[in-house]
Tab-separated table of C-alpha atoms and ligand atoms in Angstrom:
chain	number	residue	atom	x	y	z
Q	845	MET	CA	-8.485	26.268	23.450
Q	846	SER	CA	-8.855	22.586	22.556
Q	847	ALA	CA	-6.028	20.223	23.495
Q	848	ARG	CA	-6.757	18.006	20.474
Q	849	PRO	CA	-4.022	19.364	18.144
Q	850	PHE	CA	-1.416	18.436	20.787
Q	851	LEU	CA	-2.799	14.914	21.077
Q	852	LYS	CA	-2.721	14.125	17.363
Q	853	ILE	CA	0.479	12.410	16.173
Q	854	SER	CA	1.131	12.220	12.450
Q	855	ALA	CA	2.250	8.932	10.848
Q	856	PRO	CA	5.934	9.966	10.337
Q	857	LEU	CA	6.178	11.349	13.905
Q	858	ASN	CA	4.561	8.157	15.202
Q	859	ALA	CA	7.197	6.038	13.406
Q	860	LEU	CA	9.981	8.305	14.712
Q	861	VAL	CA	8.772	8.057	18.333
Q	862	ALA	CA	8.484	4.247	17.998
Q	863	ALA	CA	12.035	4.063	16.576
Q	864	LEU	CA	13.327	6.214	19.461
Q	865	GLY	CA	11.564	3.974	22.001
Q	866	LEU	CA	12.864	0.743	20.458
Q	867	ILE	CA	16.448	2.022	20.122
Q	868	THR	CA	16.279	2.999	23.811
Q	869	VAL	CA	15.046	-0.511	24.710
Q	870	ALA	CA	17.962	-1.981	22.703
Q	871	ALA	CA	20.462	0.387	24.367
Q	872	LEU	CA	19.212	-0.650	27.818
Q	873	THR	CA	20.188	-4.280	27.102
Q	874	THR	CA	23.848	-3.231	26.737
Q	875	ARG	CA	26.005	-4.544	29.587
Q	876	ASP	CA	27.852	-2.312	32.086
Q	877	LEU	CA	25.882	0.910	31.474
Q	878	ASP	CA	26.895	3.625	33.916
Q	879	PRO	CA	24.057	4.720	36.246
Q	880	THR	CA	23.634	8.194	34.648
Q	881	THR	CA	23.274	6.795	31.119
Q	882	LYS	CA	20.862	4.141	32.394
Q	883	LEU	CA	18.729	6.772	34.144
Q	884	SER	CA	18.686	8.980	31.011
Q	885	LEU	CA	17.582	6.034	28.861
Q	886	GLU	CA	14.853	5.123	31.343
Q	887	LEU	CA	13.619	8.737	31.372
Q	888	LEU	CA	13.525	8.626	27.565
Q	889	LEU	CA	11.386	5.469	27.757
Q	890	ALA	CA	9.050	7.212	30.205
Q	891	GLY	CA	8.807	10.171	27.773
Q	892	VAL	CA	7.861	7.895	24.876
Q	893	TRP	CA	5.286	6.168	27.093
Q	894	ALA	CA	3.786	9.579	28.028
Q	895	VAL	CA	3.472	10.449	24.309
Q	896	TYR	CA	1.642	7.177	23.785
Q	897	VAL	CA	-0.763	7.969	26.612
Q	898	LEU	CA	-1.657	11.203	24.747
Q	899	GLN	CA	-2.075	9.259	21.521
Q	900	LEU	CA	-4.406	6.801	23.251
Q	901	VAL	CA	-6.503	9.689	24.607
Q	902	ASP	CA	-6.735	11.125	21.079
Q	903	THR	CA	-7.811	7.771	19.608
Q	904	VAL	CA	-10.495	7.325	22.295
Q	905	ILE	CA	-11.876	10.875	21.786
Q	906	ARG	CA	-11.823	10.470	17.995
Q	907	ARG	CA	-13.688	7.174	18.243
Q	908	ARG	CA	-16.315	8.648	20.563
Q	909	ASP	CA	-16.782	11.767	18.371
Q	910	LYS	CA	-17.062	9.984	15.045
Q	911	ASN	CA	-18.289	6.597	16.208
Q	912	ASP	CA	-15.398	5.458	14.013
Q	913	ARG	CA	-15.433	1.647	14.121
Q	914	GLY	CA	-12.829	1.411	11.337
Q	915	ARG	CA	-10.057	2.429	13.731
Q	916	THR	CA	-10.325	-0.635	15.981
Q	917	PRO	CA	-6.780	-1.941	15.212
Q	918	ALA	CA	-5.357	1.520	16.033
Q	919	LEU	CA	-7.228	1.530	19.358
Q	920	VAL	CA	-5.960	-1.965	20.266
Q	921	ILE	CA	-2.367	-1.049	19.340
Q	922	ASP	CA	-2.545	2.249	21.276
Q	923	LEU	CA	-3.982	0.471	24.321
Q	924	LEU	CA	-1.333	-2.296	24.276
Q	925	ALA	CA	1.435	0.307	23.872
Q	926	VAL	CA	0.371	1.931	27.154
Q	927	VAL	CA	-0.779	-1.069	29.196
Q	928	VAL	CA	1.902	-3.699	28.408
Q	929	PRO	CA	4.877	-1.575	29.635
Q	930	VAL	CA	2.926	-0.766	32.847
Q	931	ILE	CA	2.296	-4.479	33.430
Q	932	GLY	CA	5.974	-5.134	32.681
Q	933	PHE	CA	7.111	-2.623	35.289
Q	934	LEU	CA	4.692	-4.051	37.847
Q	935	ILE	CA	5.500	-7.743	37.442
Q	936	ALA	CA	8.871	-8.237	35.724
Q	937	GLY	CA	12.252	-8.346	37.397
Q	938	SER	CA	14.184	-5.073	37.070
Q	939	ARG	CA	16.516	-6.535	34.412
Q	940	ASP	CA	13.753	-7.295	31.904
Q	941	GLN	CA	11.305	-4.461	32.657
Q	942	SER	CA	12.195	-2.351	29.619
Q	943	LEU	CA	11.785	-5.334	27.280
Q	944	TYR	CA	7.993	-4.979	27.640
Q	945	CYS	CA	8.316	-1.752	25.668
Q	946	GLY	CA	9.111	-4.045	22.716
Q	947	ILE	CA	5.306	-3.937	22.178
Q	948	TRP	CA	6.009	-0.547	20.550
Q	949	LEU	CA	7.115	-2.567	17.499
Q	950	LEU	CA	3.384	-2.615	16.692
Q	951	LYS	CA	3.072	1.174	16.734
Q	952	PRO	CA	4.130	1.952	13.139
Q	953	LEU	CA	1.505	-0.567	11.973
Q	954	ARG	CA	-1.417	1.578	13.215
Q	955	HIS	CA	-1.221	3.782	10.081
Q	956	PHE	CA	-0.612	1.009	7.553
Q	957	THR	CA	-3.335	0.053	5.105
Q	958	PHE	CA	-0.749	-2.355	3.677
Q	959	PHE	CA	-1.714	-5.170	6.042
Q	960	ARG	CA	-5.337	-5.057	4.939
Q	961	LEU	CA	-4.091	-5.345	1.365
Q	962	LEU	CA	-1.754	-8.199	2.310
Q	963	GLY	CA	-4.656	-9.990	4.048
Q	964	ARG	CA	-6.802	-9.787	0.905
Q	965	VAL	CA	-3.916	-10.949	-1.322
Q	966	VAL	CA	-3.176	-13.946	0.926
Q	967	ALA	CA	-6.891	-14.838	1.196
Q	968	ARG	CA	-7.326	-14.780	-2.616
Q	969	ALA	CA	-4.071	-16.665	-3.289
Q	970	ALA	CA	-4.653	-19.155	-0.430
Q	971	PRO	CA	-5.313	-22.285	-2.575
Q	972	ASN	CA	-2.110	-21.751	-4.607
Q	973	LEU	CA	-0.069	-20.857	-1.522
Q	974	VAL	CA	-1.323	-24.012	0.232
Q	975	GLY	CA	-0.410	-26.028	-2.881
Q	976	VAL	CA	3.172	-24.713	-2.973
Q	977	THR	CA	3.507	-25.105	0.810
Q	978	SER	CA	2.427	-28.759	0.450
Q	979	VAL	CA	5.114	-29.276	-2.195
Q	980	PHE	CA	7.603	-27.664	0.210
Q	981	GLY	CA	6.526	-30.083	2.960
Q	982	ILE	CA	6.784	-33.109	0.656
Q	983	VAL	CA	10.249	-32.127	-0.617
Q	984	LEU	CA	11.392	-31.339	2.942
Q	985	PHE	CA	10.288	-34.705	4.287
Q	986	GLY	CA	11.608	-36.571	1.243
Q	987	ALA	CA	15.002	-34.825	1.492
Q	988	SER	CA	15.229	-35.622	5.238
Q	989	LEU	CA	14.283	-39.271	4.614
Q	990	PHE	CA	16.889	-39.798	1.863
Q	991	ALA	CA	19.587	-37.842	3.728
Q	992	TYR	CA	18.941	-40.095	6.753
Q	993	LEU	CA	19.170	-43.264	4.640
Q	994	ILE	CA	22.339	-42.121	2.852
Q	995	GLU	CA	24.284	-40.467	5.698
Q	996	ARG	CA	23.108	-42.174	8.927
Q	997	ASP	CA	26.009	-44.680	9.133
Q	998	ILE	CA	28.729	-42.128	8.321
Q	999	GLN	CA	27.441	-39.203	10.426
Q	1000	PRO	CA	25.114	-40.712	13.073
Q	1001	ASP	CA	25.443	-37.606	15.261
Q	1002	LYS	CA	23.992	-35.332	12.515
Q	1003	PHE	CA	21.849	-37.607	10.363
Q	1004	GLY	CA	21.023	-40.314	12.952
Q	1005	SER	CA	17.236	-39.755	12.709
Q	1006	ILE	CA	14.784	-38.111	10.315
Q	1007	PRO	CA	14.123	-35.162	12.699
Q	1008	GLN	CA	17.906	-34.593	12.935
Q	1009	ALA	CA	18.252	-34.714	9.126
Q	1010	MET	CA	15.356	-32.263	8.822
Q	1011	TRP	CA	17.507	-29.364	10.050
Q	1012	TRP	CA	19.949	-30.034	7.187
Q	1013	ALA	CA	16.980	-30.287	4.762
Q	1014	VAL	CA	15.491	-26.924	5.859
Q	1015	VAL	CA	18.857	-25.147	5.660
Q	1016	THR	CA	19.553	-26.656	2.214
Q	1017	LEU	CA	16.035	-26.229	0.806
Q	1018	SER	CA	16.020	-22.556	1.759
Q	1019	THR	CA	19.513	-22.320	0.141
Q	1020	THR	CA	20.794	-20.763	3.411
Q	1021	GLY	CA	23.562	-23.325	3.842
Q	1022	TYR	CA	25.046	-22.695	7.309
Q	1023	GLY	CA	27.533	-25.470	6.621
Q	1024	ASP	CA	27.173	-27.024	10.095
Q	1025	GLU	CA	25.862	-30.259	8.524
Q	1026	ILE	CA	27.335	-31.398	5.196
Q	1027	PRO	CA	26.706	-34.692	3.348
Q	1028	MET	CA	29.944	-36.688	3.074
Q	1029	THR	CA	28.921	-39.301	0.501
Q	1030	PHE	CA	28.632	-38.759	-3.261
Q	1031	ALA	CA	24.933	-39.707	-3.191
Q	1032	GLY	CA	24.375	-37.275	-0.320
Q	1033	ARG	CA	25.922	-34.426	-2.326
Q	1034	VAL	CA	23.816	-35.221	-5.403
Q	1035	LEU	CA	20.772	-35.149	-3.117
Q	1036	ALA	CA	21.909	-31.762	-1.707
Q	1037	GLY	CA	22.144	-30.323	-5.249
Q	1038	LEU	CA	18.644	-31.515	-6.100
Q	1039	VAL	CA	17.231	-30.141	-2.837
Q	1040	MET	CA	18.853	-26.721	-3.452
Q	1041	MET	CA	17.405	-26.501	-6.957
Q	1042	SER	CA	13.950	-27.530	-5.713
Q	1043	GLY	CA	14.245	-24.839	-3.020
Q	1044	ILE	CA	14.937	-22.100	-5.573
Q	1045	GLY	CA	11.901	-23.230	-7.615
Q	1046	ILE	CA	9.593	-23.367	-4.585
Q	1047	PHE	CA	10.584	-19.893	-3.319
Q	1048	ALA	CA	10.225	-18.481	-6.841
Q	1049	LEU	CA	6.694	-19.940	-6.976
Q	1050	TRP	CA	5.770	-18.379	-3.624
Q	1051	ALA	CA	7.147	-14.995	-4.701
Q	1052	GLY	CA	5.387	-15.244	-8.079
Q	1053	ILE	CA	2.002	-16.074	-6.525
Q	1054	LEU	CA	2.248	-13.162	-4.058
Q	1055	ALA	CA	3.528	-10.682	-6.686
Q	1056	THR	CA	0.682	-11.580	-9.070
Q	1057	GLY	CA	-1.811	-11.348	-6.187
Q	1058	PHE	CA	-0.566	-7.837	-5.258
Q	1059	PHE	CA	-0.664	-6.673	-8.858
Q	1060	GLU	CA	-4.230	-7.937	-9.364
Q	1061	GLU	CA	-5.454	-6.519	-6.058
Q	1062	VAL	CA	-4.003	-3.052	-6.747
Q	1063	ARG	CA	-5.484	-3.119	-10.277
Q	1064	ARG	CA	-8.861	-4.148	-8.858
Q	1065	GLN	CA	-8.768	-1.291	-6.314
Q	1066	ASP	CA	-7.845	1.218	-9.046
Q	1067	PHE	CA	-10.687	-0.055	-11.199
Q	1068	VAL	CA	-13.238	0.301	-8.373
Q	1069	ARG	CA	-11.970	3.821	-7.541
Q	1070	ASN	CA	-12.123	4.852	-11.223
Q	1071	TRP	CA	-15.573	3.332	-11.533
Q	1072	GLN	CA	-16.889	5.532	-8.709
Q	1073	LEU	CA	-15.251	8.631	-10.205
Q	1074	VAL	CA	-16.555	7.978	-13.731
Q	1075	ALA	CA	-20.070	7.290	-12.376
Q	1076	ALA	CA	-20.027	10.834	-10.919
Q	1077	VAL	CA	-19.718	12.398	-14.415
Q	1078	PRO	CA	-23.272	12.852	-15.868
Q	1079	LEU	CA	-22.043	12.523	-19.476
Q	1080	PHE	CA	-21.149	8.867	-18.867
Q	1081	GLN	CA	-24.236	7.918	-16.877
Q	1082	LYS	CA	-26.241	6.891	-19.956
Q	1083	LEU	CA	-23.555	4.512	-21.218
Q	1084	GLY	CA	-24.259	0.785	-21.454
Q	1085	SER	CA	-22.213	-1.458	-19.158
Q	1086	ALA	CA	-19.675	-2.557	-21.818
Q	1087	ALA	CA	-19.000	1.034	-22.923
Q	1088	PHE	CA	-18.823	2.114	-19.261
Q	1089	VAL	CA	-16.157	-0.508	-18.482
Q	1090	GLU	CA	-14.248	0.652	-21.565
Q	1091	ILE	CA	-14.270	4.283	-20.420
Q	1092	VAL	CA	-13.353	3.334	-16.808
Q	1093	ARG	CA	-10.227	1.626	-18.198
Q	1094	ALA	CA	-9.389	4.606	-20.418
Q	1095	LEU	CA	-9.773	7.444	-17.879
Q	1096	ARG	CA	-6.942	8.246	-15.456
Q	1097	PRO	CA	-7.689	9.950	-12.147
Q	1098	ARG	CA	-5.632	12.907	-11.008
Q	1099	VAL	CA	-5.966	15.343	-8.095
Q	1100	VAL	CA	-4.713	18.883	-8.682
Q	1101	PRO	CA	-4.103	21.331	-5.796
Q	1102	ALA	CA	-5.800	24.750	-5.812
Q	1103	GLY	CA	-3.910	27.346	-7.870
Q	1104	THR	CA	-2.244	24.840	-10.239
Q	1105	ILE	CA	-2.227	25.663	-13.948
Q	1106	ILE	CA	-3.652	22.567	-15.631
Q	1107	CYS	CA	-3.037	23.668	-19.232
Q	1108	ARG	CA	-1.611	26.817	-20.789
Q	1109	LYS	CA	-2.823	28.749	-23.818
Q	1110	GLY	CA	-0.666	27.961	-26.872
Q	1111	GLU	CA	0.599	24.566	-25.617
Q	1112	ALA	CA	-0.015	21.389	-27.620
Q	1113	GLY	CA	-2.811	19.336	-26.010
Q	1114	ASP	CA	-2.794	15.526	-25.889
Q	1115	GLN	CA	-5.590	15.020	-23.341
Q	1116	MET	CA	-8.940	16.378	-22.187
Q	1117	PHE	CA	-10.286	16.480	-18.615
Q	1118	PHE	CA	-13.555	15.696	-16.848
Q	1119	ILE	CA	-14.166	17.405	-13.489
Q	1120	VAL	CA	-15.323	15.046	-10.737
Q	1121	GLU	CA	-14.995	17.506	-7.846
Q	1122	GLY	CA	-13.818	21.094	-7.468
Q	1123	ARG	CA	-13.768	24.103	-9.824
Q	1124	VAL	CA	-11.474	25.376	-12.576
Q	1125	SER	CA	-11.134	28.825	-14.101
Q	1126	ILE	CA	-10.686	29.378	-17.858
Q	1127	GLN	CA	-8.952	32.580	-18.960
Q	1128	THR	CA	-11.064	33.443	-22.023
Q	1129	PRO	CA	-10.702	36.727	-23.926
Q	1130	SER	CA	-13.866	37.993	-22.132
Q	1131	PRO	CA	-13.198	40.219	-19.063
Q	1132	THR	CA	-14.514	37.684	-16.562
Q	1133	PRO	CA	-12.985	34.189	-16.599
Q	1134	VAL	CA	-15.341	31.242	-17.129
Q	1135	GLU	CA	-15.610	28.820	-14.194
Q	1136	LEU	CA	-16.437	25.138	-14.644
Q	1137	GLY	CA	-17.471	22.713	-11.884
Q	1138	PRO	CA	-18.267	19.023	-11.297
Q	1139	GLY	CA	-19.569	17.149	-14.349
Q	1140	SER	CA	-18.050	19.621	-16.855
Q	1141	PHE	CA	-15.123	18.950	-19.154
Q	1142	PHE	CA	-12.386	21.028	-20.779
Q	1143	GLY	CA	-9.350	20.591	-23.017
Q	1144	GLU	CA	-11.489	18.963	-25.721
Q	1145	MET	CA	-10.853	21.668	-28.357
Q	1146	ALA	CA	-7.176	20.808	-28.865
Q	1147	LEU	CA	-8.068	17.123	-29.291
Q	1148	ILE	CA	-10.779	17.854	-31.867
Q	1149	THR	CA	-9.018	20.532	-33.927
Q	1150	GLY	CA	-5.396	19.521	-33.355
Q	1151	GLU	CA	-4.673	23.204	-32.655
Q	1152	PRO	CA	-2.819	24.495	-29.567
Q	1153	ARG	CA	-4.745	25.116	-26.345
Q	1154	SER	CA	-7.139	28.026	-26.796
Q	1155	ALA	CA	-7.001	29.191	-23.151
Q	1156	THR	CA	-5.157	28.759	-19.866
Q	1157	VAL	CA	-7.041	26.632	-17.333
Q	1158	SER	CA	-6.204	26.728	-13.607
Q	1159	ALA	CA	-7.620	25.061	-10.497
Q	1160	VAL	CA	-9.717	27.416	-8.329
Q	1161	THR	CA	-10.064	24.780	-5.598
Q	1162	GLU	CA	-8.463	21.360	-5.242
Q	1163	VAL	CA	-9.813	19.513	-8.275
Q	1164	SER	CA	-10.367	15.818	-8.837
Q	1165	LEU	CA	-10.054	15.166	-12.565
Q	1166	LEU	CA	-10.282	12.274	-14.978
Q	1167	SER	CA	-8.040	12.672	-17.990
Q	1168	LEU	CA	-8.676	11.107	-21.382
Q	1169	TYR	CA	-5.731	10.851	-23.794
Q	1170	SER	CA	-6.037	11.535	-27.496
Q	1171	GLU	CA	-5.896	7.844	-28.599
Q	1172	ASP	CA	-8.586	6.917	-26.043
Q	1173	PHE	CA	-10.650	9.912	-27.160
Q	1174	GLN	CA	-10.592	8.550	-30.742
Q	1175	MET	CA	-11.619	5.128	-29.421
Q	1176	LEU	CA	-14.468	6.705	-27.392
Q	1177	SER	CA	-15.591	8.746	-30.423
Q	1178	SER	CA	-15.930	5.673	-32.640
Q	1179	SER	CA	-17.567	3.410	-30.022
Q	1180	ASN	CA	-19.868	6.088	-28.501
Q	1181	PRO	CA	-20.782	8.624	-31.202
Q	1182	GLU	CA	-23.455	10.275	-29.004
Q	1183	ILE	CA	-20.870	11.229	-26.342
Q	1184	ALA	CA	-18.430	12.382	-29.036
Q	1185	ASP	CA	-21.248	14.510	-30.480
Q	1186	VAL	CA	-21.926	16.239	-27.121
Q	1187	ILE	CA	-18.205	16.976	-26.740
Q	1188	ARG	CA	-17.888	18.248	-30.322
Q	1189	LYS	CA	-20.975	20.501	-30.037
Q	1190	THR	CA	-19.691	21.943	-26.736
Q	1191	ALA	CA	-16.307	22.672	-28.332
Q	1192	GLU	CA	-18.007	24.417	-31.233
Q	1193	ALA	CA	-20.170	26.522	-28.921
Q	1194	ARG	CA	-17.111	27.468	-26.861
Q	1195	SER	CA	-15.085	28.471	-29.873
Q	1196	GLY	CA	-18.012	30.607	-31.063
Q	1197	ARG	CA	-18.443	28.608	-34.268
Q	1198	ALA	CA	-21.782	27.236	-35.384
Q	1199	PRO	CA	-22.030	23.431	-35.131
Q	1200	GLY	CA	-20.823	21.766	-38.285
Q	1201	GLU	CA	-19.169	24.943	-39.533
S	978	CMP	P1	-8.436	23.522	-25.243
S	978	CMP	O1	-8.337	24.598	-26.259
S	978	CMP	O2	-7.936	22.191	-25.571
S	978	CMP	O3	-7.741	24.019	-23.890
S	978	CMP	C1	-8.336	25.092	-23.185
S	978	CMP	C2	-9.764	24.731	-22.874
S	978	CMP	O4	-10.547	25.720	-22.262
S	978	CMP	C3	-10.515	24.484	-24.168
S	978	CMP	O5	-9.960	23.381	-24.833
S	978	CMP	C4	-11.910	24.422	-23.707
S	978	CMP	O6	-12.218	23.186	-23.151
S	978	CMP	C5	-11.901	25.454	-22.603
S	978	CMP	N1	-12.498	26.722	-23.099
S	978	CMP	C6	-11.981	27.586	-23.976
S	978	CMP	N2	-12.848	28.631	-24.189
S	978	CMP	C7	-13.915	28.380	-23.404
S	978	CMP	C8	-15.153	29.074	-23.167
S	978	CMP	N3	-15.465	30.204	-23.769
S	978	CMP	N4	-16.010	28.517	-22.275
S	978	CMP	C9	-15.723	27.378	-21.640
S	978	CMP	N5	-14.586	26.692	-21.844
S	978	CMP	C10	-13.698	27.180	-22.713
C-alpha cells in the first residue's frame, strides 16, 4: 500500500499543526518551567518537526511525479521548516534553540493564493502607492522640521534635533499617540492637530488604493474565468466580440454537486442554464429520462413561456453551469436574435409544439 495518503496534509490541518508548533515555541519562552513540562513541550516540538519532514517528502514526490513547477514556494517553505530548526539546534545556545522553530510562521502561507493576488494588486497600484508614500514622507519630514523649530528650546531632550522630533511625527501622523512626547507650546499643538488630520487622510488614501486594486483584480479574474467557460459553449462561439463580452458579463458560473436537484417541476423559473461540464438528467413524462451534456442548455422554457418549470432537472455528475437570468435573457434576445431563435426552436421541439405554433 502506498504511504502517500499519510504524507499529505490538508490546508486546515497544516494551519493547526503550525499553530500548535508556534504556541509550543511561545510556551518554552516562559520563565521557571519545571523540567517535566519543558521536556513535554520539547517532545511536542519534535513531533511537529517530524510531521513537517513527512510533508516535505510529500512535496518532493509530488513535484517529481507531476513536474509541478508551480509549487516552488511550497517546496521552499517546507524545506526551511525542516532545515532551519535543525540548524538552530546545532548552532544556537540551549536557551534560544526553540526560537528557530519560529520559521513555522511561514507554514500556513504555503496554501495561500492570497499573496499572489496581493502581489498583483501592489504591482498594478504601485505608481499611486508610491505617490501617497511620497506625500507621507514629505508630511513626516515637514512635521519633524516644524516641531523641532517650535519645541527645541522648551523640550531639548525630546525635540532637540530633527531625528528626535521624527519619532513624535511618526507617532502623531499614524494617530497612535503614545503620549511620551507632547508639544508644550500653542503652535506645537496646532501643528500636532494638522499632522493628525493629514495622517488620517494619508492612511485613508492607502486603504482606498488597495481596496480598489483588490476589487478590480478580483473582477478581472472573474471575467477571465467566465470568458473561458462561455467560450466552451458552442452556441456562443459564433458571437462577435462585443456580443461575447456582453454575454460573459451576463452569465454567472455555478458548480453543482452530483445528485443535486437544479430545478423542480412546477416551480417558477427565473433563469436558464448552459452546461459547461458534466451531465444532467431531465425527468420527462417518457419512461427514460433525457440526459444533457456539455454545450446543451435547459430551463429555457419557463423563461420563454412564463409558465412553471415543465420538468425536474438533477445533476448526474458534478456539473459546471452558467446561469442566465430572465432580464439578461431578454437583453440577449434583442441583441442576438439568432441565438434567441436557436433557444426558442429548441424549447418548441422539447415541448412537442411545432415552431411558431
Ligand atoms: P423549464 O420548463 O424551464 O425547466 C425544465 C427544463 O427541462 C425545461 O425548461 C427544458 O429546458 C428541459 N426539458 C423539458 N422537457 C425536455 C425534453 N423533452 N427534452 C429535453 N429537455 C427538456
